[in-house]
């Protein structure tokens, strides 16, 4: 299916966000969890800048995405939390402004590190802030089969919800992620 994606702008505050009423899906997660890489894998092109160094995304980067004949929506790549040297002091205010718009959010967690305190705190915050949220386990391809099963079981237990495993490198889980995004953008 054809995917059209374009970078719209970087937002330093909620006042910089689009106001045209399109659905938004915010990607929330620790620094270096793979938010930007996942966007590139989803849209099948390099629209989001990526880096191996954590803390590179410092603003909310907004991408307008249209898949097939569907309605356009925005993917909002928020800066990562939990990386002090990267200057994340404004994360809460920026993320609060994005999530305060009653949109959807996906919490991205690294499958190799299930149940981190910062991820659990982010999930509690998200479930209290938005109507539609889900947990996505990134970098699932980095785990052997047995480790995957244990990690997903632990993640499901920690977050008390189903967790979608994905890999930006191999494409595993991307179709299921599209279905999840479609559900969240249509259930407004």
Coordinates of N, CA and C in Angstrom, one line a residue:
X1 N 0.8 -1.2 0.0 CA 0.0 0.0 0.0 C 0.9 1.2 0.0
X2 N 0.5 2.2 -0.8 CA 1.3 3.4 -0.9 C 1.2 4.3 0.4
X3 N 2.3 4.8 0.8 CA 2.3 5.7 2.0 C 3.0 7.0 1.6
X4 N 2.3 8.1 1.8 CA 2.8 9.4 1.6 C 3.1 10.1 2.9
X5 N 4.3 10.5 3.1 CA 4.7 11.2 4.4 C 5.6 12.4 4.1
X6 N 5.3 13.4 4.8 CA 6.1 14.7 4.7 C 6.4 15.3 6.0
X7 N 7.6 15.8 6.2 CA 7.9 16.5 7.4 C 7.2 17.9 7.4
X8 N 6.4 18.2 8.4 CA 5.7 19.4 8.5 C 6.5 20.5 9.2
X9 N 6.9 20.3 10.4 CA 7.6 21.3 11.2 C 8.1 20.6 12.5
X10 N 9.0 21.4 13.1 CA 9.4 21.0 14.5 C 8.6 22.0 15.4
X11 N 8.1 21.5 16.5 CA 7.4 22.3 17.5 C 8.2 22.4 18.8
X12 N 8.4 23.6 19.3 CA 9.0 23.8 20.5 C 8.0 23.9 21.7
X13 N 6.7 24.2 21.3 CA 5.7 24.3 22.3 C 4.3 23.9 21.6
X14 N 3.3 23.8 22.4 CA 2.0 23.4 21.9 C 1.5 24.4 20.9
X15 N 1.9 25.7 21.0 CA 1.4 26.7 20.1 C 2.0 26.5 18.7
X16 N 3.0 25.7 18.6 CA 3.6 25.5 17.2 C 3.0 24.3 16.5
X17 N 2.0 23.6 17.2 CA 1.4 22.4 16.6 C 0.3 22.8 15.6
X18 N 0.1 21.9 14.6 CA -1.0 22.2 13.6 C -2.3 22.3 14.3
X19 N -3.2 23.1 13.7 CA -4.5 23.3 14.2 C -5.6 23.1 13.2
X20 N -5.3 22.1 12.3 CA -6.3 21.9 11.2 C -7.3 20.7 11.6
X21 N -7.2 20.2 12.8 CA -8.2 19.2 13.2 C -7.9 17.7 12.8
X22 N -6.7 17.5 12.1 CA -6.4 16.1 11.7 C -6.1 15.3 13.0
X23 N -6.3 14.0 12.9 CA -5.9 13.1 14.0 C -4.4 13.2 14.2
X24 N -4.0 12.9 15.4 CA -2.6 12.9 15.8 C -2.3 11.7 16.6
X25 N -1.1 11.1 16.3 CA -0.6 10.0 17.1 C 0.8 10.4 17.5
X26 N 0.9 10.5 18.9 CA 2.2 10.9 19.5 C 3.0 9.7 19.8
X27 N 4.3 9.7 19.5 CA 5.2 8.6 19.8 C 6.0 9.1 21.0
X28 N 5.8 8.3 22.1 CA 6.4 8.7 23.4 C 7.4 7.5 23.8
X29 N 8.6 7.9 24.3 CA 9.5 6.8 24.7 C 10.8 7.4 25.2
X30 N 11.6 6.6 25.8 CA 12.9 7.0 26.3 C 13.8 7.4 25.1
X31 N 14.8 8.1 25.4 CA 15.8 8.5 24.4 C 16.4 7.2 23.8
X32 N 16.5 7.2 22.5 CA 17.2 6.0 21.8 C 16.3 4.8 21.8
X33 N 15.0 4.9 22.0 CA 14.2 3.7 21.9 C 13.8 3.3 20.5
X34 N 14.0 4.3 19.6 CA 13.8 4.0 18.2 C 12.5 4.6 17.6
X35 N 12.1 5.7 18.1 CA 10.9 6.4 17.6 C 11.1 6.9 16.2
X36 N 12.2 7.6 15.9 CA 12.4 8.1 14.6 C 12.7 7.0 13.6
X37 N 13.4 6.0 14.0 CA 13.6 4.8 13.1 C 12.3 4.1 12.8
X38 N 11.4 4.0 13.8 CA 10.1 3.4 13.5 C 9.3 4.2 12.5
X39 N 9.3 5.5 12.7 CA 8.6 6.4 11.7 C 9.1 6.1 10.3
X40 N 10.4 6.1 10.1 CA 11.0 5.8 8.8 C 10.6 4.4 8.2
X41 N 10.5 3.4 9.1 CA 10.1 2.1 8.7 C 8.6 2.1 8.3
X42 N 7.8 2.8 9.1 CA 6.4 2.8 8.8 C 6.0 3.4 7.5
X43 N 6.7 4.6 7.2 CA 6.4 5.3 6.0 C 7.2 4.9 4.8
X44 N 8.2 4.0 5.0 CA 9.0 3.4 4.0 C 9.9 4.4 3.2
X45 N 10.3 5.4 4.0 CA 11.2 6.4 3.5 C 11.9 7.1 4.7
X46 N 13.0 7.8 4.4 CA 13.7 8.4 5.5 C 13.2 9.9 5.6
X47 N 12.2 10.1 6.4 CA 11.7 11.4 6.7 C 12.2 11.9 8.0
X48 N 12.4 11.0 9.0 CA 12.9 11.4 10.3 C 14.4 11.2 10.4
X49 N 15.0 12.2 11.0 CA 16.5 12.0 11.2 C 16.7 11.1 12.4
X50 N 17.7 10.2 12.2 CA 18.0 9.2 13.3 C 19.5 9.4 13.6
X51 N 19.8 8.9 14.8 CA 21.2 8.9 15.3 C 21.4 7.8 16.3
X52 N 22.6 7.3 16.4 CA 22.9 6.3 17.4 C 23.0 6.9 18.8
X53 N 23.3 8.2 18.8 CA 23.5 8.9 20.0 C 22.1 9.3 20.6
X54 N 21.9 9.1 21.9 CA 20.6 9.4 22.4 C 20.4 10.9 22.6
X55 N 19.2 11.4 22.6 CA 18.9 12.8 22.9 C 19.0 13.7 21.7
X56 N 19.0 13.2 20.5 CA 19.1 14.0 19.3 C 17.8 14.8 19.0
X57 N 16.6 14.1 19.2 CA 15.4 14.8 19.0 C 15.1 15.6 20.2
X58 N 15.0 17.0 20.0 CA 14.8 17.9 21.2 C 13.5 18.7 21.0
X59 N 12.9 18.6 19.9 CA 11.6 19.2 19.6 C 10.6 18.2 19.2
X60 N 9.3 18.5 19.2 CA 8.3 17.6 18.6 C 8.4 17.7 17.1
X61 N 8.8 16.7 16.4 CA 8.8 16.7 15.0 C 7.5 16.1 14.5
X62 N 6.9 16.9 13.6 CA 5.5 16.5 13.1 C 5.6 16.1 11.6
X63 N 5.0 14.9 11.3 CA 4.9 14.4 10.0 C 3.5 14.2 9.6
X64 N 3.1 14.6 8.4 CA 1.8 14.4 7.9 C 1.9 13.1 7.1
X65 N 1.0 12.2 7.4 CA 1.1 10.8 6.8 C -0.3 10.5 6.2
X66 N -0.3 9.9 5.0 CA -1.5 9.4 4.4 C -1.1 8.0 3.8
X67 N -1.9 7.0 4.2 CA -1.7 5.6 3.8 C -2.8 5.2 2.9
X68 N -2.5 4.8 1.7 CA -3.5 4.4 0.7 C -4.5 5.5 0.5
X69 N -5.7 5.2 0.5 CA -6.8 6.2 0.3 C -7.3 6.7 1.6
X70 N -6.6 6.4 2.7 CA -7.1 6.8 4.0 C -7.0 8.3 4.3
X71 N -7.5 8.7 5.4 CA -7.5 10.1 5.8 C -6.1 10.5 6.3
X72 N -5.6 11.6 6.0 CA -4.2 12.0 6.5 C -4.3 12.2 8.0
X73 N -3.2 12.0 8.7 CA -3.0 12.3 10.1 C -1.6 12.7 10.4
X74 N -1.4 13.1 11.6 CA 0.0 13.5 12.0 C 0.6 12.5 12.9
X75 N 1.9 12.1 12.6 CA 2.7 11.4 13.6 C 3.5 12.4 14.2
X76 N 3.5 12.4 15.6 CA 4.3 13.4 16.3 C 5.4 12.7 17.1
X77 N 6.6 12.9 16.7 CA 7.8 12.3 17.3 C 8.3 13.2 18.4
X78 N 8.0 12.8 19.6 CA 8.3 13.6 20.8 C 9.8 13.3 21.2
X79 N 10.5 14.3 21.8 CA 11.8 14.0 22.3 C 11.7 12.9 23.4
X80 N 12.8 12.2 23.5 CA 12.9 11.1 24.4 C 13.0 11.6 25.8
X81 N 12.5 10.8 26.8 CA 12.7 11.2 28.2 C 13.8 10.3 28.7
X82 N 14.4 10.7 29.8 CA 15.4 9.9 30.5 C 16.8 10.1 30.1
X83 N 17.1 11.2 29.4 CA 18.5 11.4 29.0 C 18.9 12.8 29.4
X84 N 19.4 12.9 30.6 CA 19.6 14.2 31.2 C 20.6 15.1 30.4
X85 N 21.7 14.6 29.9 CA 22.6 15.4 29.2 C 22.0 16.0 27.9
X86 N 21.0 15.4 27.4 CA 20.4 15.9 26.2 C 19.5 17.1 26.4
X87 N 19.3 17.5 27.6 CA 18.5 18.6 27.9 C 17.0 18.4 27.8
X88 N 16.5 17.4 28.6 CA 15.1 17.1 28.5 C 14.2 17.8 29.5
X89 N 14.7 18.9 30.0 CA 14.0 19.6 31.1 C 12.6 20.1 30.5
X90 N 12.5 20.4 29.3 CA 11.2 20.9 28.7 C 10.4 19.8 28.2
X91 N 10.8 18.5 28.3 CA 10.0 17.4 27.8 C 8.6 17.4 28.3
X92 N 8.4 17.5 29.7 CA 7.1 17.4 30.3 C 6.2 18.5 29.8
X93 N 6.6 19.7 29.6 CA 5.8 20.8 29.1 C 5.4 20.6 27.7
X94 N 6.4 20.2 26.8 CA 6.1 20.0 25.4 C 5.2 18.8 25.2
X95 N 5.5 17.7 25.9 CA 4.7 16.5 25.8 C 3.3 16.7 26.3
X96 N 3.2 17.5 27.4 CA 1.9 17.8 28.0 C 1.0 18.6 27.1
X97 N 1.7 19.5 26.3 CA 0.9 20.3 25.3 C 0.4 19.5 24.2
X98 N 1.3 18.5 23.7 CA 0.8 17.7 22.6 C -0.3 16.8 23.1
X99 N -0.1 16.1 24.2 CA -1.1 15.1 24.7 C -2.3 15.8 25.3
X100 N -2.2 17.0 25.6 CA -3.4 17.8 26.1 C -4.4 18.1 25.0
X101 N -4.1 17.7 23.8 CA -5.0 18.0 22.6 C -5.9 16.8 22.4
X102 N -6.0 15.9 23.4 CA -6.9 14.7 23.3 C -6.7 13.9 22.1
X103 N -5.4 13.6 21.8 CA -5.1 12.7 20.7 C -4.7 11.4 21.2
X104 N -4.1 10.5 20.3 CA -3.7 9.2 20.6 C -2.2 9.2 20.9
X105 N -1.7 8.2 21.7 CA -0.3 8.1 21.9 C 0.1 6.7 22.0
X106 N 1.3 6.4 21.5 CA 1.9 5.1 21.6 C 3.1 5.2 22.4
X107 N 3.2 4.4 23.5 CA 4.4 4.3 24.3 C 5.3 3.3 23.7
X108 N 6.5 3.7 23.3 CA 7.5 2.8 22.7 C 8.5 2.5 23.8
X109 N 8.7 1.2 24.0 CA 9.6 0.7 25.0 C 10.5 -0.3 24.3
X110 N 11.8 -0.3 24.8 CA 12.8 -1.2 24.2 C 12.5 -2.6 24.8
X111 N 12.2 -3.6 23.9 CA 11.9 -5.0 24.3 C 13.0 -5.6 25.1
X112 N 14.2 -5.1 25.0 CA 15.4 -5.7 25.7 C 15.4 -5.2 27.2
X113 N 14.6 -4.2 27.5 CA 14.6 -3.6 28.9 C 13.2 -3.5 29.4
X114 N 12.5 -4.6 29.6 CA 11.1 -4.5 30.1 C 11.0 -4.0 31.5
X115 N 9.9 -3.2 31.7 CA 9.6 -2.8 33.0 C 10.4 -1.7 33.7
X116 N 11.1 -0.9 32.9 CA 11.9 0.2 33.5 C 11.0 1.2 34.2
X117 N 11.4 1.7 35.3 CA 10.6 2.7 36.1 C 10.2 3.9 35.3
X118 N 11.0 4.4 34.4 CA 10.7 5.6 33.6 C 9.6 5.2 32.6
X119 N 9.6 4.0 32.1 CA 8.6 3.6 31.1 C 7.2 3.4 31.8
X120 N 7.3 2.8 33.0 CA 6.1 2.6 33.8 C 5.4 3.9 34.2
X121 N 6.3 4.9 34.6 CA 5.8 6.2 34.9 C 5.2 6.9 33.7
X122 N 5.8 6.7 32.5 CA 5.3 7.3 31.3 C 3.9 6.7 30.9
X123 N 3.8 5.4 31.1 CA 2.5 4.7 30.8 C 1.4 5.2 31.8
X124 N 1.7 5.4 33.0 CA 0.7 5.9 34.0 C 0.3 7.3 33.5
X125 N 1.2 8.1 33.1 CA 1.0 9.5 32.7 C 0.1 9.5 31.4
X126 N 0.5 8.6 30.4 CA -0.2 8.5 29.2 C -1.7 8.1 29.4
X127 N -1.9 7.1 30.2 CA -3.2 6.5 30.3 C -4.1 7.6 31.1
X128 N -3.5 8.5 31.8 CA -4.3 9.5 32.5 C -4.5 10.7 31.6
X129 N -3.7 10.8 30.5 CA -3.7 12.0 29.7 C -4.4 11.9 28.4
X130 N -4.5 10.7 27.8 CA -5.2 10.6 26.5 C -6.2 9.5 26.6
X131 N -7.1 9.5 25.6 CA -8.2 8.5 25.6 C -7.7 7.2 25.0
X132 N -6.8 7.3 24.0 CA -6.4 6.1 23.3 C -4.8 6.0 23.4
X133 N -4.4 4.9 24.0 CA -2.9 4.7 24.1 C -2.7 3.2 24.0
X134 N -1.4 2.9 23.6 CA -1.0 1.5 23.4 C 0.5 1.4 23.7
X135 N 1.0 0.2 24.0 CA 2.4 0.0 24.2 C 3.0 -0.8 23.0
X136 N 4.1 -0.3 22.5 CA 4.8 -0.9 21.4 C 6.2 -1.3 21.8
X137 N 6.6 -2.5 21.7 CA 7.9 -3.0 22.1 C 8.8 -2.9 20.8
X138 N 9.8 -2.0 20.8 CA 10.7 -1.9 19.7 C 11.9 -2.8 19.8
X139 N 12.6 -3.0 18.8 CA 13.9 -3.7 18.7 C 13.7 -5.2 19.1
X140 N 12.5 -5.7 18.8 CA 12.2 -7.1 19.1 C 13.2 -8.1 18.4
X141 N 13.7 -7.6 17.2 CA 14.6 -8.5 16.4 C 15.9 -8.7 17.1
X142 N 16.2 -7.9 18.2 CA 17.5 -8.1 18.9 C 17.5 -9.2 19.9
X143 N 16.3 -9.8 20.1 CA 16.1 -10.9 21.1 C 15.9 -12.2 20.4
X144 N 16.5 -13.3 21.0 CA 16.3 -14.6 20.5 C 14.9 -15.0 20.9
X145 N 14.4 -16.1 20.3 CA 13.0 -16.5 20.4 C 12.6 -16.6 21.9
X146 N 13.3 -17.3 22.7 CA 13.0 -17.5 24.1 C 13.0 -16.2 24.9
X147 N 14.0 -15.3 24.6 CA 14.0 -14.0 25.2 C 12.8 -13.2 24.8
X148 N 12.4 -13.3 23.6 CA 11.2 -12.5 23.1 C 10.0 -12.9 23.9
X149 N 9.8 -14.2 24.1 CA 8.6 -14.7 24.8 C 8.6 -14.2 26.2
X150 N 9.8 -14.3 26.9 CA 9.9 -13.8 28.3 C 9.7 -12.3 28.4
X151 N 10.3 -11.6 27.5 CA 10.2 -10.1 27.5 C 8.8 -9.6 27.2
X152 N 8.1 -10.2 26.3 CA 6.7 -9.9 26.0 C 5.8 -10.2 27.1
X153 N 6.0 -11.4 27.8 CA 5.2 -11.8 28.9 C 5.4 -10.8 30.1
X154 N 6.7 -10.4 30.3 CA 6.9 -9.4 31.4 C 6.4 -8.0 31.0
X155 N 6.5 -7.6 29.8 CA 5.9 -6.3 29.4 C 4.4 -6.3 29.6
X156 N 3.8 -7.3 29.1 CA 2.3 -7.4 29.3 C 1.9 -7.4 30.7
X157 N 2.7 -8.0 31.6 CA 2.4 -8.0 33.0 C 2.6 -6.6 33.6
X158 N 3.7 -6.0 33.3 CA 4.1 -4.7 33.8 C 3.1 -3.6 33.5
X159 N 2.7 -3.6 32.2 CA 1.8 -2.6 31.7 C 0.3 -2.9 31.8
X160 N 0.0 -4.2 32.1 CA -1.3 -4.7 32.3 C -2.2 -4.4 31.0
X161 N -1.5 -4.6 29.9 CA -2.2 -4.4 28.6 C -1.4 -5.3 27.5
X162 N -2.0 -5.5 26.4 CA -1.3 -6.2 25.3 C -0.2 -5.3 24.8
X163 N 0.9 -5.9 24.4 CA 2.1 -5.1 23.9 C 2.4 -5.6 22.5
X164 N 2.5 -4.7 21.5 CA 2.8 -5.0 20.2 C 4.3 -5.0 19.9
X165 N 4.9 -6.2 19.5 CA 6.3 -6.3 19.2 C 6.6 -5.8 17.8
X166 N 7.6 -4.9 17.6 CA 7.9 -4.5 16.3 C 9.4 -4.4 16.1
X167 N 9.8 -4.3 14.8 CA 11.3 -4.1 14.5 C 11.3 -3.1 13.3
X168 N 12.0 -2.0 13.5 CA 12.2 -1.1 12.4 C 13.2 -1.7 11.4
X169 N 14.1 -2.5 11.8 CA 15.1 -3.1 11.0 C 14.5 -4.2 10.1
X170 N 13.7 -5.1 10.6 CA 13.2 -6.3 9.8 C 11.8 -6.0 9.3
X171 N 11.1 -5.1 9.8 CA 9.7 -4.8 9.4 C 8.7 -5.7 10.2
X172 N 9.2 -6.5 11.1 CA 8.3 -7.3 11.9 C 7.3 -6.5 12.7
X173 N 6.0 -6.8 12.6 CA 5.0 -6.1 13.4 C 4.5 -4.8 12.8
X174 N 5.1 -4.3 11.7 CA 4.7 -3.0 11.1 C 3.3 -3.0 10.6
X175 N 2.8 -4.1 10.0 CA 1.4 -4.2 9.5 C 0.5 -4.1 10.6
X176 N 0.8 -4.8 11.7 CA -0.1 -4.8 12.9 C -0.1 -3.4 13.5
X177 N 1.1 -2.7 13.5 CA 1.2 -1.3 14.0 C 0.3 -0.4 13.1
X178 N 0.3 -0.6 11.8 CA -0.6 0.2 11.0 C -2.1 0.0 11.3
X179 N -2.4 -1.2 11.6 CA -3.8 -1.5 12.0 C -4.1 -0.8 13.3
X180 N -3.2 -0.8 14.3 CA -3.4 -0.1 15.5 C -3.5 1.4 15.3
X181 N -2.7 2.0 14.5 CA -2.8 3.4 14.2 C -4.1 3.7 13.5
X182 N -4.5 2.9 12.6 CA -5.8 3.1 11.9 C -6.9 3.1 12.9
X183 N -6.9 2.2 13.9 CA -8.0 2.1 14.9 C -8.0 3.4 15.7
X184 N -6.8 3.9 16.1 CA -6.7 5.0 17.0 C -7.1 6.3 16.3
X185 N -6.8 6.4 15.0 CA -7.1 7.6 14.3 C -8.6 7.7 13.9
X186 N -9.2 6.6 13.8 CA -10.6 6.5 13.3 C -11.6 6.5 14.5
X187 N -11.1 6.3 15.7 CA -12.0 6.2 16.9 C -11.9 7.5 17.6
X188 N -12.2 8.6 16.9 CA -12.1 9.9 17.5 C -13.3 10.4 18.2

